[in-house]
mmCIF file of C-alpha atoms in Angstrom:
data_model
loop_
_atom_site.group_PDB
_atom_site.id
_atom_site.type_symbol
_atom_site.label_atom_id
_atom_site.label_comp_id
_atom_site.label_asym_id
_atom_site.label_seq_id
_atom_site.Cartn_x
_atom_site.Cartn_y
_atom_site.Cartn_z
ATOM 1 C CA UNK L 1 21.804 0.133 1.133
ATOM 2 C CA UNK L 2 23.794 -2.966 0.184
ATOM 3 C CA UNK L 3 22.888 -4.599 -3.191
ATOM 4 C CA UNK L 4 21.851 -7.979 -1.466
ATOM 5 C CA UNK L 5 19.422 -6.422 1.075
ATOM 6 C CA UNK L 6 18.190 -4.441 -2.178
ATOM 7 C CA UNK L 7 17.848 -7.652 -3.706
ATOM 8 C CA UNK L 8 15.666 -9.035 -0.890
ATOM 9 C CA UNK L 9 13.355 -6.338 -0.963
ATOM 10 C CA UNK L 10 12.838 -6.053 -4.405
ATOM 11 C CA UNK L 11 11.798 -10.297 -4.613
ATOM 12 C CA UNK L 12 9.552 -9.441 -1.627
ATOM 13 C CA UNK L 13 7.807 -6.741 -3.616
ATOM 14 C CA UNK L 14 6.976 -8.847 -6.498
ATOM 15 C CA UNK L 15 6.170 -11.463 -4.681
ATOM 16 C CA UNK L 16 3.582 -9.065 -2.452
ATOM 17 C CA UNK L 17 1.939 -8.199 -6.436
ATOM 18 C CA UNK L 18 2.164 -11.602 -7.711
ATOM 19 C CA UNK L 19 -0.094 -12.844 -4.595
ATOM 20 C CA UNK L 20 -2.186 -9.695 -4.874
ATOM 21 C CA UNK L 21 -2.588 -10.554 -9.299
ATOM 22 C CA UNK L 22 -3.058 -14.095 -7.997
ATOM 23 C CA UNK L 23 -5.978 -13.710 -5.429
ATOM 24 C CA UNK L 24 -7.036 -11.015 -7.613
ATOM 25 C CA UNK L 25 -7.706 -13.484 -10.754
ATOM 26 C CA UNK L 26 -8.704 -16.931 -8.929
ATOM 27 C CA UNK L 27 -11.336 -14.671 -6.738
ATOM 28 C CA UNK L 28 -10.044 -15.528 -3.583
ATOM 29 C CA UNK L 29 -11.661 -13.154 -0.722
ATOM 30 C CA UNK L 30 -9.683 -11.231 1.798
ATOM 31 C CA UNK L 31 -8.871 -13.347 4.431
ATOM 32 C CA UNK L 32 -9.628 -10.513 6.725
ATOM 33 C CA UNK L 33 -12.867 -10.186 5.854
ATOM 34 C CA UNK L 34 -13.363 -13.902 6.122
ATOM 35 C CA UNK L 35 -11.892 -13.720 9.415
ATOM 36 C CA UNK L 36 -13.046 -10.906 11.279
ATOM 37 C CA UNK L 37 -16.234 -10.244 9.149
ATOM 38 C CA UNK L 38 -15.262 -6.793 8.576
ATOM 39 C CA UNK L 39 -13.175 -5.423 5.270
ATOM 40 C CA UNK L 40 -9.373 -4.321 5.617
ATOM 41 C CA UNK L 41 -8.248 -1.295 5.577
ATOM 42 C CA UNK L 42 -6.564 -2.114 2.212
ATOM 43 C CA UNK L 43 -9.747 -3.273 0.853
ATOM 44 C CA UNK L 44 -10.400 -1.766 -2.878
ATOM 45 C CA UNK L 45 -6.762 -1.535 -3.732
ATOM 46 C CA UNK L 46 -6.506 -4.095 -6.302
ATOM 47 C CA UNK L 47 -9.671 -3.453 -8.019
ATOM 48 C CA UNK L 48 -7.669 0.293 -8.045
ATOM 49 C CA UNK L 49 -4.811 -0.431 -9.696
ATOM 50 C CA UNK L 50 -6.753 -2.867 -12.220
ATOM 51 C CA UNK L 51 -8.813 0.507 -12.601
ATOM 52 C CA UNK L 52 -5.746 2.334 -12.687
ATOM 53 C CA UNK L 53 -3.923 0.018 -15.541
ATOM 54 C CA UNK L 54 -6.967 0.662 -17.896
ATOM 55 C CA UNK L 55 -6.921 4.416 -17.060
ATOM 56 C CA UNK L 56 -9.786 4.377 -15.341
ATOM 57 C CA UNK L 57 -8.829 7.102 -12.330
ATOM 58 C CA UNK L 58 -12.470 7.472 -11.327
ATOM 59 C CA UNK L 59 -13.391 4.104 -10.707
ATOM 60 C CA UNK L 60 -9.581 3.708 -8.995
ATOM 61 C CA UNK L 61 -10.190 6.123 -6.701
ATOM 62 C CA UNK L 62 -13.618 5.167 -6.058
ATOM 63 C CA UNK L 63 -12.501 1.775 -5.077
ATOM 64 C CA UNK L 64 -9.850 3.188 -2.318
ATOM 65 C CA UNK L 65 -8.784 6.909 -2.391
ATOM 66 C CA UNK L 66 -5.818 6.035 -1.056
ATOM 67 C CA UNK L 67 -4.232 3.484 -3.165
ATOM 68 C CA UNK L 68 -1.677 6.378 -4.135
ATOM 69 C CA UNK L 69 0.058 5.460 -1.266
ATOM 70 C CA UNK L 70 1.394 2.717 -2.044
ATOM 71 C CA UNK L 71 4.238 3.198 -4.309
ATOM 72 C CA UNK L 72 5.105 6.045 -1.395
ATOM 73 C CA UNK L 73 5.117 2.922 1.324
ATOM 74 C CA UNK L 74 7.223 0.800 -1.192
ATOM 75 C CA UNK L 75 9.446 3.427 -1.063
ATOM 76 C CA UNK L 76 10.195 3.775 2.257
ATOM 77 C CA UNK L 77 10.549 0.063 2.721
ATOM 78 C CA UNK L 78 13.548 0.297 0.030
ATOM 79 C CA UNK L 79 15.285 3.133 1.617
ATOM 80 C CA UNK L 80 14.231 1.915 5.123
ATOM 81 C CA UNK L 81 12.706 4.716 6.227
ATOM 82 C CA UNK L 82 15.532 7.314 5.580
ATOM 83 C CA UNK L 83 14.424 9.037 2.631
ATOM 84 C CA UNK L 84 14.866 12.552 4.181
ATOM 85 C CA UNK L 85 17.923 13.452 5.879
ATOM 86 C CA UNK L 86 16.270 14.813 8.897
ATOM 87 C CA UNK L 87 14.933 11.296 10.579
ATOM 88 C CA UNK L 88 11.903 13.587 12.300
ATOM 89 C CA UNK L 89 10.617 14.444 8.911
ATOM 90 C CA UNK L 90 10.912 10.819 7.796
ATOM 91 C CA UNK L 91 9.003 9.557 11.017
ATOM 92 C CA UNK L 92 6.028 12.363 10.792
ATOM 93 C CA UNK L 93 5.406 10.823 7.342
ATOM 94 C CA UNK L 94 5.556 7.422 8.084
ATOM 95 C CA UNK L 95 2.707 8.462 11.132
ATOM 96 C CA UNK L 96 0.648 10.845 8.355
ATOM 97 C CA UNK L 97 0.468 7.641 5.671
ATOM 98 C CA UNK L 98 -0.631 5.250 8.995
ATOM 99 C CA UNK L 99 -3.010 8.281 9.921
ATOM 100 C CA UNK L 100 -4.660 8.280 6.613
ATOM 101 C CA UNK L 101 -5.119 4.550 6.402
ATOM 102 C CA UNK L 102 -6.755 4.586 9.603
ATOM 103 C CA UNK L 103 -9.043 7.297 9.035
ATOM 104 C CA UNK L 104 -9.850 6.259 5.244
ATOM 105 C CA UNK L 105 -10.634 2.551 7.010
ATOM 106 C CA UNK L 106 -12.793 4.199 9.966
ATOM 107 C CA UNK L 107 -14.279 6.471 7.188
ATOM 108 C CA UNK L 108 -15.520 4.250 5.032
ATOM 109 C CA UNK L 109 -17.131 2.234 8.252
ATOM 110 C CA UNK L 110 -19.370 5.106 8.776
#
């Protein structure tokens, strides 16, 4: 990966947490739940990692089980999706984290 595209991606990182810490701290609601009246299928996963940064794992995880996953998404958005060499490995995980974000979001609709 060239240093300049690593660059890019590492400003639009921050800048992903710094709205998260923002909306997070001025209470502003999800603007997909405003919209569409129901909650995202990220919903919980600040109040996780707030949980998570006082080493509360219980309350994290009760928040959004899956808010492990992120770091593993941030991940393959640095290495653009080439982490393994084999590119069908690399595209069965990319469909098992979308899987599991699905069916955590239908989950917790039941």
């Amino acid at each position: 990966m060239k240093i300049q595209n690593y660059k890019k991606k590492l400003i639009s990182v921050f800048l992903i947490l710094a709205i998260a810490i923002i909306m997070y701290v001025l209470k502003i609601p999800c603007l997909f739940k405003m919209i569409l009246g129901i909650e995202c299928p990220s919903c919980g996963i600040t109040r996780a990692y707030i949980s998570l940064l006082k080493l509360d794992f219980a309350k994290a995880f009760a928040y959004n089980k899956l808010f492990w996953i992120v770091p593993l998404c941030f991940l393959f958005y640095f290495f653009d999706g080439k982490i393994f060499k084999r590119k069908w490995l690399n595209t069965f995980i990319e469909v098992v984290f979308f899987l599991l974000i699905f069916a955590n979001w239908i989950f917790l609709k039941l």
